[in-house]
PDB file of C-alpha atoms and ligand atoms in Angstrom:
ATOM      1  CA  MET A   1     -13.491  11.399 -19.126  1.00 98.00           C
ATOM      2  CA  LYS A   2     -15.698  14.069 -17.564  1.00 98.00           C
ATOM      3  CA  LEU A   3     -14.842  16.233 -14.588  1.00 98.00           C
ATOM      4  CA  ALA A   4     -17.253  16.854 -11.730  1.00 98.00           C
ATOM      5  CA  GLY A   5     -16.673  19.535  -9.111  1.00 98.00           C
ATOM      6  CA  SER A   6     -19.357  18.321  -6.741  1.00 98.00           C
ATOM      7  CA  MET A   7     -21.065  15.095  -5.820  1.00 98.00           C
ATOM      8  CA  ALA A   8     -24.405  16.348  -7.193  1.00 98.00           C
ATOM      9  CA  GLU A   9     -22.756  17.035 -10.561  1.00 98.00           C
ATOM     10  CA  ALA A  10     -21.202  13.549 -10.529  1.00 98.00           C
ATOM     11  CA  ARG A  11     -24.499  11.902  -9.601  1.00 98.00           C
ATOM     12  CA  ALA A  12     -26.124  13.562 -12.606  1.00 97.00           C
ATOM     13  CA  MET A  13     -23.522  11.804 -14.797  1.00 97.00           C
ATOM     14  CA  ALA A  14     -24.316   8.350 -13.356  1.00 96.00           C
ATOM     15  CA  GLN A  15     -25.798   5.756 -15.642  1.00 94.00           C
ATOM     16  CA  GLY A  16     -26.440   2.060 -15.101  1.00 98.00           C
ATOM     17  CA  ARG A  17     -24.214   0.288 -12.615  1.00 98.00           C
ATOM     18  CA  VAL A  18     -21.854   2.785 -10.993  1.00 98.00           C
ATOM     19  CA  GLY A  19     -18.430   1.741  -9.691  1.00 98.00           C
ATOM     20  CA  LEU A  20     -16.613   4.092  -7.321  1.00 98.00           C
ATOM     21  CA  VAL A  21     -12.898   4.269  -6.560  1.00 99.00           C
ATOM     22  CA  PRO A  22     -12.335   6.669  -3.653  1.00 98.00           C
ATOM     23  CA  THR A  23      -8.776   8.040  -3.654  1.00 98.00           C
ATOM     24  CA  MET A  24      -6.554  10.784  -2.334  1.00 98.00           C
ATOM     25  CA  GLY A  25      -4.780  11.033  -5.684  1.00 97.00           C
ATOM     26  CA  PHE A  26      -1.141  10.742  -6.754  1.00 97.00           C
ATOM     27  CA  PHE A  27      -2.002   7.557  -8.550  1.00 97.00           C
ATOM     28  CA  HIS A  28       0.065   4.409  -8.818  1.00 97.00           C
ATOM     29  CA  GLU A  29      -0.676   1.030 -10.341  1.00 98.00           C
ATOM     30  CA  GLY A  30      -2.619   0.005  -7.217  1.00 98.00           C
ATOM     31  CA  HIS A  31      -5.151   2.793  -7.864  1.00 98.00           C
ATOM     32  CA  LEU A  32      -5.131   2.134 -11.601  1.00 98.00           C
ATOM     33  CA  SER A  33      -5.901  -1.563 -11.063  1.00 98.00           C
ATOM     34  CA  LEU A  34      -9.011  -0.585  -9.043  1.00 98.00           C
ATOM     35  CA  MET A  35     -10.124   1.789 -11.804  1.00 98.00           C
ATOM     36  CA  GLU A  36      -9.556  -0.834 -14.510  1.00 98.00           C
ATOM     37  CA  ARG A  37     -11.438  -3.456 -12.502  1.00 98.00           C
ATOM     38  CA  SER A  38     -14.372  -1.090 -12.020  1.00 98.00           C
ATOM     39  CA  ALA A  39     -14.337  -0.115 -15.701  1.00 98.00           C
ATOM     40  CA  SER A  40     -14.500  -3.800 -16.647  1.00 98.00           C
ATOM     41  CA  GLU A  41     -17.412  -4.537 -14.276  1.00 98.00           C
ATOM     42  CA  CYS A  42     -19.523  -1.356 -14.227  1.00 98.00           C
ATOM     43  CA  ASP A  43     -21.289   0.930 -16.721  1.00 98.00           C
ATOM     44  CA  ARG A  44     -19.811   4.096 -15.208  1.00 98.00           C
ATOM     45  CA  THR A  45     -16.606   4.355 -13.222  1.00 98.00           C
ATOM     46  CA  MET A  46     -16.233   7.329 -10.910  1.00 98.00           C
ATOM     47  CA  VAL A  47     -13.055   8.234  -9.088  1.00 98.00           C
ATOM     48  CA  THR A  48     -13.022  10.721  -6.242  1.00 98.00           C
ATOM     49  CA  LEU A  49      -9.854  12.676  -5.655  1.00 98.00           C
ATOM     50  CA  TYR A  50      -9.845  14.338  -2.271  1.00 98.00           C
ATOM     51  CA  VAL A  51      -7.032  14.541   0.274  1.00 97.00           C
ATOM     52  CA  ASN A  52      -9.153  14.061   3.369  1.00 98.00           C
ATOM     53  CA  PRO A  53      -7.794  16.204   6.217  1.00 97.00           C
ATOM     54  CA  LEU A  54      -9.802  14.248   8.805  1.00 98.00           C
ATOM     55  CA  GLN A  55      -7.565  11.217   8.394  1.00 97.00           C
ATOM     56  CA  PHE A  56      -4.277  13.064   8.980  1.00 96.00           C
ATOM     57  CA  GLU A  57      -3.535  13.343  12.670  1.00 91.00           C
ATOM     58  CA  ASP A  58      -0.237  15.090  11.886  1.00 92.00           C
ATOM     59  CA  PRO A  59      -0.505  18.401   9.942  1.00 94.00           C
ATOM     60  CA  ALA A  60       3.074  17.903   8.614  1.00 93.00           C
ATOM     61  CA  ASP A  61       2.007  14.573   7.072  1.00 92.00           C
ATOM     62  CA  LEU A  62      -0.944  16.301   5.374  1.00 95.00           C
ATOM     63  CA  ALA A  63       1.294  19.129   4.119  1.00 94.00           C
ATOM     64  CA  ARG A  64       3.781  16.737   2.505  1.00 92.00           C
ATOM     65  CA  TYR A  65       1.174  14.428   0.916  1.00 93.00           C
ATOM     66  CA  PRO A  66       2.025  14.385  -2.823  1.00 94.00           C
ATOM     67  CA  VAL A  67      -0.405  16.127  -5.189  1.00 95.00           C
ATOM     68  CA  ASP A  68      -0.465  16.330  -9.011  1.00 95.00           C
ATOM     69  CA  HIS A  69      -3.960  16.599 -10.468  1.00 96.00           C
ATOM     70  CA  GLU A  70      -2.865  16.983 -14.091  1.00 96.00           C
ATOM     71  CA  ARG A  71      -0.915  13.734 -13.983  1.00 96.00           C
ATOM     72  CA  ASP A  72      -3.762  11.969 -12.134  1.00 97.00           C
ATOM     73  CA  LEU A  73      -6.318  13.040 -14.753  1.00 98.00           C
ATOM     74  CA  GLU A  74      -4.196  11.611 -17.575  1.00 98.00           C
ATOM     75  CA  LEU A  75      -3.635   8.303 -15.785  1.00 98.00           C
ATOM     76  CA  ALA A  76      -7.304   7.940 -14.817  1.00 98.00           C
ATOM     77  CA  ALA A  77      -8.514   8.646 -18.361  1.00 98.00           C
ATOM     78  CA  ALA A  78      -6.151   5.964 -19.693  1.00 98.00           C
ATOM     79  CA  ALA A  79      -7.483   3.510 -17.068  1.00 98.00           C
ATOM     80  CA  GLY A  80     -11.031   3.899 -18.430  1.00 98.00           C
ATOM     81  CA  VAL A  81     -12.506   6.235 -15.807  1.00 98.00           C
ATOM     82  CA  ASP A  82     -15.707   7.984 -16.911  1.00 98.00           C
ATOM     83  CA  VAL A  83     -16.058  10.651 -14.237  1.00 98.00           C
ATOM     84  CA  MET A  84     -13.348  12.220 -12.103  1.00 98.00           C
ATOM     85  CA  VAL A  85     -14.875  13.870  -9.060  1.00 98.00           C
ATOM     86  CA  ILE A  86     -12.750  16.558  -7.422  1.00 98.00           C
ATOM     87  CA  PRO A  87     -15.125  17.916  -4.817  1.00 97.00           C
ATOM     88  CA  ASP A  88     -14.788  21.476  -3.651  1.00 95.00           C
ATOM     89  CA  PRO A  89     -13.209  21.349  -0.154  1.00 95.00           C
ATOM     90  CA  ALA A  90     -16.212  23.369   1.066  1.00 96.00           C
ATOM     91  CA  GLU A  91     -18.437  20.415   0.146  1.00 97.00           C
ATOM     92  CA  MET A  92     -16.224  18.052   2.111  1.00 98.00           C
ATOM     93  CA  PHE A  93     -14.376  19.036   5.292  1.00 97.00           C
ATOM     94  CA  LEU A  94     -13.125  22.596   4.989  1.00 94.00           C
ATOM     95  CA  GLU A  95     -14.710  22.965   8.418  1.00 94.00           C
ATOM     96  CA  ALA A  96     -14.398  20.108  10.885  1.00 93.00           C
ATOM     97  CA  PRO A  97     -17.753  18.283  10.830  1.00 97.00           C
ATOM     98  CA  LEU A  98     -19.777  17.914  14.005  1.00 98.00           C
ATOM     99  CA  THR A  99     -20.905  14.500  12.849  1.00 98.00           C
ATOM    100  CA  GLY A 100     -18.464  11.612  12.637  1.00 98.00           C
ATOM    101  CA  VAL A 101     -18.547   7.912  11.895  1.00 98.00           C
ATOM    102  CA  SER A 102     -16.565   5.373  13.861  1.00 98.00           C
ATOM    103  CA  VAL A 103     -16.602   1.623  13.587  1.00 98.00           C
ATOM    104  CA  ALA A 104     -16.070   0.290  17.099  1.00 98.00           C
ATOM    105  CA  GLY A 105     -13.366  -2.338  17.466  1.00 97.00           C
ATOM    106  CA  ILE A 106     -12.190  -2.521  13.848  1.00 98.00           C
ATOM    107  CA  GLY A 107     -11.400   1.187  13.762  1.00 98.00           C
ATOM    108  CA  ASP A 108      -9.793   1.328  17.209  1.00 97.00           C
ATOM    109  CA  ARG A 109      -6.956  -1.156  16.824  1.00 98.00           C
ATOM    110  CA  LEU A 110      -3.678  -1.027  14.870  1.00 98.00           C
ATOM    111  CA  GLU A 111      -3.867   2.115  12.668  1.00 98.00           C
ATOM    112  CA  GLY A 112      -6.607   3.454  14.963  1.00 98.00           C
ATOM    113  CA  ALA A 113      -4.346   3.055  18.007  1.00 98.00           C
ATOM    114  CA  TYR A 114      -1.191   4.422  16.352  1.00 97.00           C
ATOM    115  CA  ARG A 115      -2.905   7.271  14.496  1.00 97.00           C
ATOM    116  CA  PRO A 116      -5.630   8.629  16.795  1.00 96.00           C
ATOM    117  CA  GLY A 117      -8.589   9.857  14.743  1.00 97.00           C
ATOM    118  CA  HIS A 118      -7.299   8.396  11.479  1.00 98.00           C
ATOM    119  CA  MET A 119      -9.722   5.505  11.067  1.00 98.00           C
ATOM    120  CA  ASP A 120     -12.707   7.650  12.128  1.00 98.00           C
ATOM    121  CA  GLY A 121     -11.608  10.239   9.566  1.00 98.00           C
ATOM    122  CA  VAL A 122     -11.585   7.563   6.854  1.00 98.00           C
ATOM    123  CA  ALA A 123     -14.970   6.178   7.956  1.00 98.00           C
ATOM    124  CA  THR A 124     -16.531   9.656   7.977  1.00 98.00           C
ATOM    125  CA  ALA A 125     -15.170  10.555   4.518  1.00 98.00           C
ATOM    126  CA  VAL A 126     -16.171   7.224   2.964  1.00 98.00           C
ATOM    127  CA  THR A 127     -19.678   7.504   4.456  1.00 98.00           C
ATOM    128  CA  LYS A 128     -20.042  10.990   2.984  1.00 98.00           C
ATOM    129  CA  LEU A 129     -18.870   9.818  -0.453  1.00 98.00           C
ATOM    130  CA  PHE A 130     -21.176   6.781  -0.388  1.00 98.00           C
ATOM    131  CA  ALA A 131     -24.145   8.940   0.679  1.00 98.00           C
ATOM    132  CA  GLY A 132     -23.390  11.590  -1.949  1.00 98.00           C
ATOM    133  CA  LEU A 133     -22.580   9.317  -4.877  1.00 98.00           C
ATOM    134  CA  GLN A 134     -24.616   6.180  -4.124  1.00 97.00           C
ATOM    135  CA  PRO A 135     -22.343   3.770  -5.983  1.00 98.00           C
ATOM    136  CA  ASP A 136     -23.425   0.196  -6.715  1.00 98.00           C
ATOM    137  CA  ARG A 137     -19.885  -1.006  -6.138  1.00 98.00           C
ATOM    138  CA  ALA A 138     -16.858   0.498  -4.415  1.00 99.00           C
ATOM    139  CA  TYR A 139     -13.334  -0.763  -4.995  1.00 99.00           C
ATOM    140  CA  PHE A 140     -10.645  -0.804  -2.278  1.00 98.00           C
ATOM    141  CA  GLY A 141      -7.118  -2.222  -2.292  1.00 98.00           C
ATOM    142  CA  ARG A 142      -6.128  -4.983   0.145  1.00 98.00           C
ATOM    143  CA  LYS A 143      -2.992  -3.028   1.060  1.00 98.00           C
ATOM    144  CA  ASP A 144      -5.197  -1.085   3.462  1.00 98.00           C
ATOM    145  CA  ALA A 145      -6.592  -4.286   4.981  1.00 98.00           C
ATOM    146  CA  GLN A 146      -7.996  -2.574   8.051  1.00 98.00           C
ATOM    147  CA  GLN A 147      -9.682   0.112   5.930  1.00 98.00           C
ATOM    148  CA  LEU A 148     -11.238  -2.599   3.755  1.00 98.00           C
ATOM    149  CA  ALA A 149     -12.521  -4.490   6.829  1.00 98.00           C
ATOM    150  CA  MET A 150     -13.863  -1.276   8.350  1.00 98.00           C
ATOM    151  CA  VAL A 151     -15.631  -0.084   5.181  1.00 98.00           C
ATOM    152  CA  SER A 152     -17.190  -3.526   4.654  1.00 98.00           C
ATOM    153  CA  ARG A 153     -18.592  -3.433   8.192  1.00 98.00           C
ATOM    154  CA  LEU A 154     -19.733   0.188   7.849  1.00 98.00           C
ATOM    155  CA  VAL A 155     -21.689  -0.662   4.698  1.00 98.00           C
ATOM    156  CA  HIS A 156     -23.277  -3.635   6.474  1.00 98.00           C
ATOM    157  CA  ASP A 157     -24.183  -1.644   9.596  1.00 98.00           C
ATOM    158  CA  LEU A 158     -25.513   1.484   7.859  1.00 98.00           C
ATOM    159  CA  GLY A 159     -27.254  -0.395   5.052  1.00 98.00           C
ATOM    160  CA  PHE A 160     -25.612   1.278   2.050  1.00 98.00           C
ATOM    161  CA  PRO A 161     -26.709  -0.522  -1.140  1.00 97.00           C
ATOM    162  CA  THR A 162     -23.049  -0.710  -2.166  1.00 98.00           C
ATOM    163  CA  GLU A 163     -20.991  -3.836  -2.709  1.00 98.00           C
ATOM    164  CA  VAL A 164     -17.463  -3.417  -1.362  1.00 98.00           C
ATOM    165  CA  VAL A 165     -14.920  -5.129  -3.597  1.00 98.00           C
ATOM    166  CA  GLY A 166     -11.451  -5.931  -2.189  1.00 98.00           C
ATOM    167  CA  CYS A 167      -8.701  -5.961  -4.843  1.00 98.00           C
ATOM    168  CA  PRO A 168      -5.110  -7.275  -4.821  1.00 98.00           C
ATOM    169  CA  LEU A 169      -2.293  -5.409  -3.119  1.00 98.00           C
ATOM    170  CA  VAL A 170       0.246  -4.356  -5.758  1.00 98.00           C
ATOM    171  CA  ARG A 171       4.005  -4.480  -5.053  1.00 98.00           C
ATOM    172  CA  GLU A 172       6.861  -2.699  -6.755  1.00 98.00           C
ATOM    173  CA  ALA A 173       9.329  -5.023  -8.490  1.00 96.00           C
ATOM    174  CA  ASP A 174      11.497  -5.162  -5.327  1.00 96.00           C
ATOM    175  CA  GLY A 175       8.542  -6.109  -3.104  1.00 98.00           C
ATOM    176  CA  LEU A 176       7.718  -2.741  -1.505  1.00 98.00           C
ATOM    177  CA  ALA A 177       3.917  -2.379  -1.371  1.00 98.00           C
ATOM    178  CA  LEU A 178       2.801   0.455  -3.652  1.00 98.00           C
ATOM    179  CA  SER A 179       1.782   3.605  -1.834  1.00 97.00           C
ATOM    180  CA  SER A 180       1.739   7.233  -2.946  1.00 95.00           C
ATOM    181  CA  ARG A 181       3.996   7.837   0.067  1.00 95.00           C
ATOM    182  CA  ASN A 182       6.804   5.751  -1.470  1.00 96.00           C
ATOM    183  CA  VAL A 183       7.945   8.833  -3.416  1.00 94.00           C
ATOM    184  CA  LEU A 184       8.695  10.495  -0.074  1.00 94.00           C
ATOM    185  CA  LEU A 185      11.020   7.738   1.169  1.00 96.00           C
ATOM    186  CA  GLY A 186      14.078   9.197  -0.571  1.00 93.00           C
ATOM    187  CA  ALA A 187      17.260   7.920   1.109  1.00 95.00           C
ATOM    188  CA  TYR A 188      15.176   5.485   3.201  1.00 97.00           C
ATOM    189  CA  ARG A 189      13.826   3.640   0.126  1.00 95.00           C
ATOM    190  CA  GLU A 190      16.231   0.689   0.474  1.00 96.00           C
ATOM    191  CA  GLU A 191      15.772   0.370   4.252  1.00 97.00           C
ATOM    192  CA  ALA A 192      11.988   0.412   3.813  1.00 98.00           C
ATOM    193  CA  ARG A 193      12.128  -2.847   1.834  1.00 98.00           C
ATOM    194  CA  ALA A 194      12.663  -4.569   5.184  1.00 98.00           C
ATOM    195  CA  LEU A 195       8.920  -4.439   5.868  1.00 98.00           C
ATOM    196  CA  SER A 196       7.903  -6.419   2.788  1.00 98.00           C
ATOM    197  CA  ARG A 197      10.926  -8.692   3.256  1.00 98.00           C
ATOM    198  CA  GLY A 198       9.719  -9.590   6.753  1.00 98.00           C
ATOM    199  CA  LEU A 199       6.149 -10.188   5.575  1.00 98.00           C
ATOM    200  CA  LEU A 200       7.301 -12.331   2.654  1.00 98.00           C
ATOM    201  CA  GLU A 201       9.460 -14.366   5.052  1.00 98.00           C
ATOM    202  CA  ALA A 202       6.362 -14.795   7.249  1.00 98.00           C
ATOM    203  CA  ALA A 203       4.451 -16.068   4.197  1.00 98.00           C
ATOM    204  CA  ARG A 204       7.250 -18.550   3.504  1.00 98.00           C
ATOM    205  CA  LEU A 205       7.090 -19.829   7.103  1.00 98.00           C
ATOM    206  CA  PHE A 206       3.307 -20.171   6.781  1.00 98.00           C
ATOM    207  CA  GLU A 207       3.691 -22.182   3.580  1.00 98.00           C
ATOM    208  CA  ASP A 208       6.192 -24.422   5.385  1.00 98.00           C
ATOM    209  CA  GLY A 209       3.442 -25.225   7.892  1.00 98.00           C
ATOM    210  CA  GLU A 210       3.890 -22.574  10.608  1.00 98.00           C
ATOM    211  CA  ARG A 211       0.531 -21.737  12.242  1.00 98.00           C
ATOM    212  CA  SER A 212       1.651 -19.730  15.259  1.00 98.00           C
ATOM    213  CA  ALA A 213       0.792 -16.015  15.069  1.00 98.00           C
ATOM    214  CA  ALA A 214       3.748 -15.180  17.329  1.00 98.00           C
ATOM    215  CA  ALA A 215       6.161 -16.935  14.942  1.00 98.00           C
ATOM    216  CA  VAL A 216       5.051 -15.042  11.823  1.00 98.00           C
ATOM    217  CA  GLU A 217       4.883 -11.756  13.738  1.00 98.00           C
ATOM    218  CA  GLY A 218       8.448 -12.466  14.913  1.00 98.00           C
ATOM    219  CA  ALA A 219       9.606 -12.882  11.308  1.00 98.00           C
ATOM    220  CA  VAL A 220       8.490  -9.319  10.559  1.00 98.00           C
ATOM    221  CA  ARG A 221       9.986  -7.926  13.767  1.00 98.00           C
ATOM    222  CA  ASN A 222      13.348  -9.593  13.060  1.00 98.00           C
ATOM    223  CA  ALA A 223      13.551  -8.117   9.558  1.00 98.00           C
ATOM    224  CA  LEU A 224      13.268  -4.514  10.737  1.00 98.00           C
ATOM    225  CA  PRO A 225      15.911  -2.117  12.046  1.00 96.00           C
ATOM    226  CA  PRO A 226      15.553  -1.315  15.768  1.00 95.00           C
ATOM    227  CA  GLY A 227      12.786   1.181  16.511  1.00 96.00           C
ATOM    228  CA  ALA A 228      11.261   1.124  13.002  1.00 98.00           C
ATOM    229  CA  LEU A 229       8.302  -1.187  13.654  1.00 98.00           C
ATOM    230  CA  ASP A 230       5.006   0.157  14.987  1.00 98.00           C
ATOM    231  CA  TYR A 231       3.262  -3.212  14.936  1.00 98.00           C
ATOM    232  CA  ALA A 232       3.152  -6.617  13.292  1.00 98.00           C
ATOM    233  CA  GLU A 233      -0.038  -8.374  14.232  1.00 98.00           C
ATOM    234  CA  ALA A 234      -1.942 -11.375  12.927  1.00 98.00           C
ATOM    235  CA  CYS A 235      -5.685 -10.697  13.060  1.00 98.00           C
ATOM    236  CA  THR A 236      -8.950 -11.891  11.598  1.00 98.00           C
ATOM    237  CA  ALA A 237      -9.508 -10.376   8.149  1.00 98.00           C
ATOM    238  CA  ALA A 238     -13.133  -9.388   8.816  1.00 98.00           C
ATOM    239  CA  ALA A 239     -12.938  -7.905  12.333  1.00 98.00           C
ATOM    240  CA  MET A 240      -9.187  -7.272  12.690  1.00 98.00           C
ATOM    241  CA  GLU A 241      -9.200  -9.099  16.046  1.00 98.00           C
ATOM    242  CA  PRO A 242      -5.850 -10.530  17.176  1.00 98.00           C
ATOM    243  CA  VAL A 243      -5.414 -14.300  16.806  1.00 98.00           C
ATOM    244  CA  ASP A 244      -2.984 -16.816  18.326  1.00 98.00           C
ATOM    245  CA  ARG A 245      -3.271 -19.365  15.513  1.00 98.00           C
ATOM    246  CA  LEU A 246      -3.390 -18.871  11.743  1.00 98.00           C
ATOM    247  CA  GLU A 247      -6.786 -20.377  10.962  1.00 97.00           C
ATOM    248  CA  GLY A 248      -9.624 -19.164   8.707  1.00 98.00           C
ATOM    249  CA  GLU A 249      -8.966 -15.782   6.996  1.00 98.00           C
ATOM    250  CA  VAL A 250      -6.088 -14.014   8.726  1.00 98.00           C
ATOM    251  CA  VAL A 251      -4.232 -10.817   7.856  1.00 98.00           C
ATOM    252  CA  LEU A 252      -0.691 -10.313   9.121  1.00 99.00           C
ATOM    253  CA  ALA A 253      -0.706  -6.504   9.186  1.00 98.00           C
ATOM    254  CA  ALA A 254       2.363  -4.389   9.838  1.00 98.00           C
ATOM    255  CA  ALA A 255       3.375  -0.736   9.970  1.00 98.00           C
ATOM    256  CA  ALA A 256       6.829   0.819  10.226  1.00 98.00           C
ATOM    257  CA  ARG A 257       8.501   4.208  10.092  1.00 98.00           C
ATOM    258  CA  PHE A 258      11.445   5.117   7.897  1.00 98.00           C
ATOM    259  CA  GLY A 259      12.568   8.698   8.404  1.00 96.00           C
ATOM    260  CA  ALA A 260       9.476  10.880   8.346  1.00 93.00           C
ATOM    261  CA  VAL A 261       7.490   8.342   6.324  1.00 95.00           C
ATOM    262  CA  ARG A 262       5.241   5.651   7.777  1.00 96.00           C
ATOM    263  CA  ILE A 263       4.273   2.717   5.582  1.00 97.00           C
ATOM    264  CA  ILE A 264       1.890  -0.200   6.036  1.00 98.00           C
ATOM    265  CA  ASP A 265       1.804  -3.607   4.381  1.00 98.00           C
ATOM    266  CA  ASN A 266       0.332  -7.062   4.928  1.00 99.00           C
ATOM    267  CA  VAL A 267       0.089 -10.626   3.747  1.00 99.00           C
ATOM    268  CA  ARG A 268      -3.096 -12.656   3.973  1.00 98.00           C
ATOM    269  CA  PHE A 269      -3.391 -16.304   5.014  1.00 98.00           C
ATOM    270  CA  THR A 270      -6.314 -18.630   4.392  1.00 98.00           C
ATOM    271  CA  VAL A 271      -6.653 -21.994   6.105  1.00 98.00           C
ATOM    272  CA  ASP A 272      -9.913 -23.784   5.363  1.00 95.00           C
ATOM    273  CA  GLY A 273     -11.285 -27.174   4.339  1.00 94.00           C
ATOM    274  CA  ARG A 274      -9.600 -26.812   0.937  1.00 94.00           C
ATOM    275  CA  GLY A 275      -6.114 -26.247   2.323  1.00 96.00           C
ATOM    276  CA  ALA A 276      -3.824 -23.328   3.054  1.00 98.00           C
ATOM    277  CA  ALA A 277      -2.864 -20.355   0.870  1.00 98.00           C
ATOM    278  CA  ALA A 278      -0.815 -17.199   1.354  1.00 98.00           C
ATOM    279  CA  ASP A 279      -1.795 -14.079  -0.584  1.00 98.00           C
ATOM    280  CA  ARG A 280       1.209 -11.804  -1.034  1.00 98.00           C
ATOM    281  CA  GLY A 281      -0.420  -9.575  -3.663  1.00 98.00           C
ATOM    282  CA  VAL A 282       0.823  -9.044  -7.206  1.00 98.00           C
ATOM    283  CA  TRP A 283       4.150  -7.661  -8.462  1.00 98.00           C
ATOM    284  CA  LEU A 284       4.906  -4.974 -11.015  1.00 98.00           C
ATOM    285  CA  ASP A 285       7.482  -6.041 -13.590  1.00 95.00           C
ATOM    286  CA  ARG A 286       8.517  -2.440 -14.378  1.00 95.00           C
ATOM    287  CA  PRO A 287       9.156   0.774 -12.448  1.00 95.00           C
ATOM    288  CA  SER A 288       5.972   2.317 -11.099  1.00 97.00           C
ATOM    289  CA  VAL A 289       4.398   5.372 -12.739  1.00 97.00           C
ATOM    290  CA  LEU A 290       4.914   6.955  -9.315  1.00 95.00           C
ATOM    291  CA  TYR A 291       8.486   7.731 -10.305  1.00 92.00           C
ATOM    292  CA  ASP A 292       7.530   9.487 -13.551  1.00 88.00           C
ATOM    293  CA  ALA A 293       6.442  12.439 -11.451  1.00 76.00           C
ATOM    294  CA  ASP A 294       8.028  14.963  -9.204  1.00 64.00           C
ATOM    295  CA  PRO A 295       5.570  15.312  -6.347  1.00 60.00           C
ATOM    296  CA  ALA A 296       4.813  18.830  -5.131  1.00 53.00           C
ATOM    297  CA  GLY A 297       5.935  19.079  -1.546  1.00 45.00           C
ATOM    298  CA  ALA A 298       7.974  15.851  -1.581  1.00 48.00           C
ATOM    299  CA  ASP A 299      11.080  15.825   0.579  1.00 46.00           C
ATOM    300  CA  PRO A 300      13.669  13.966  -1.506  1.00 40.00           C
ATOM    301  CA  ALA A 301      15.620  13.035   1.635  1.00 40.00           C
ATOM    302  CA  GLY A 302      12.548  11.531   3.288  1.00 41.00           C
ATOM    303  CA  GLY A 303      13.234  13.743   6.293  1.00 37.00           C
ATOM    304  CA  ARG A 304      16.745  12.413   6.781  1.00 36.00           C
TER     305      ARG A 304
HETATM  306  O1  PAF B   1      -7.473   4.925   0.813  1.00 77.30           O
HETATM  307  C1  PAF B   1      -7.575   6.158   0.663  1.00 77.30           C
HETATM  308  O2  PAF B   1      -6.995   6.753  -0.240  1.00 77.30           O
HETATM  309  C2  PAF B   1      -8.443   6.958   1.640  1.00 77.30           C
HETATM  310  O3  PAF B   1      -8.377   6.405   2.912  1.00 77.30           O
HETATM  311  C3  PAF B   1      -9.906   7.082   1.185  1.00 77.30           C
HETATM  312  C4  PAF B   1     -10.584   5.732   1.110  1.00 77.30           C
HETATM  313  C5  PAF B   1      -9.953   7.758  -0.186  1.00 77.30           C
HETATM  314  C6  PAF B   1     -10.713   7.949   2.153  1.00 77.30           C
HETATM  315  O4  PAF B   1     -10.229   9.258   2.205  1.00 77.30           O
END
């Protein structure tokens, strides 16, 4: 695996069909599955590792975001990555840019409403990476369903010649959706399982024939301790618009806070001419590589 310190350097290493996995590092099996998928489908797989300050509305959240480049490089090399791009912050957003990208509607709701500036920060960073690296394909996990919907629309609207590939959400063995932030949960780890428990209960209701959005949203709300839930909302997978009935491609997206850590998760429902299916993601059958590391800046008590 080669290292690139700028996008120009990375572009010079491109060859054939280029697959890009944009990340903020501290890899887990969700990231690694995107890298492996790209490596199996593309001639060159590039991973960007950049903790994008534009998408952190809370400086304390940015400060505690786990970082371990050495560990990330080892994991990425083993996953078949060809080029690891760690851009110099000066090339990215050391200074706040005067130009920003926002995707109206998709970027305003849910995460956009609860984390002002977050979705625009993601859209601006992804646009910059796509412009600088010009990948043929870009791989995103379905755990960030709203991000996936937003990036797909951004690519369509701005005409990037990049195919956006959505990949399965990966869960830890106990159901918690994998996120680099899970290492920060500390004493809240057990309580945080309530979010996936609620979503999995919603998927069970759906498979038993429930088609009311309010009913599946209620299943998530009921699973959570008082005050923990930010939102549980059924919305269209492409535009993230709220729905009343579970028809077509619907994402039941949810976010909750446990101590100082906020996590998101979702399940996906499809109802079409061929029938009905719930996509809960895939499960790890072993402890995540997340726990092999001691993240710099992690608060073992999760703020408790
Ligand atoms: O999903 C992430 O890690 C980030 O939002 C991304 C896509 C790398 C943009 O900074």
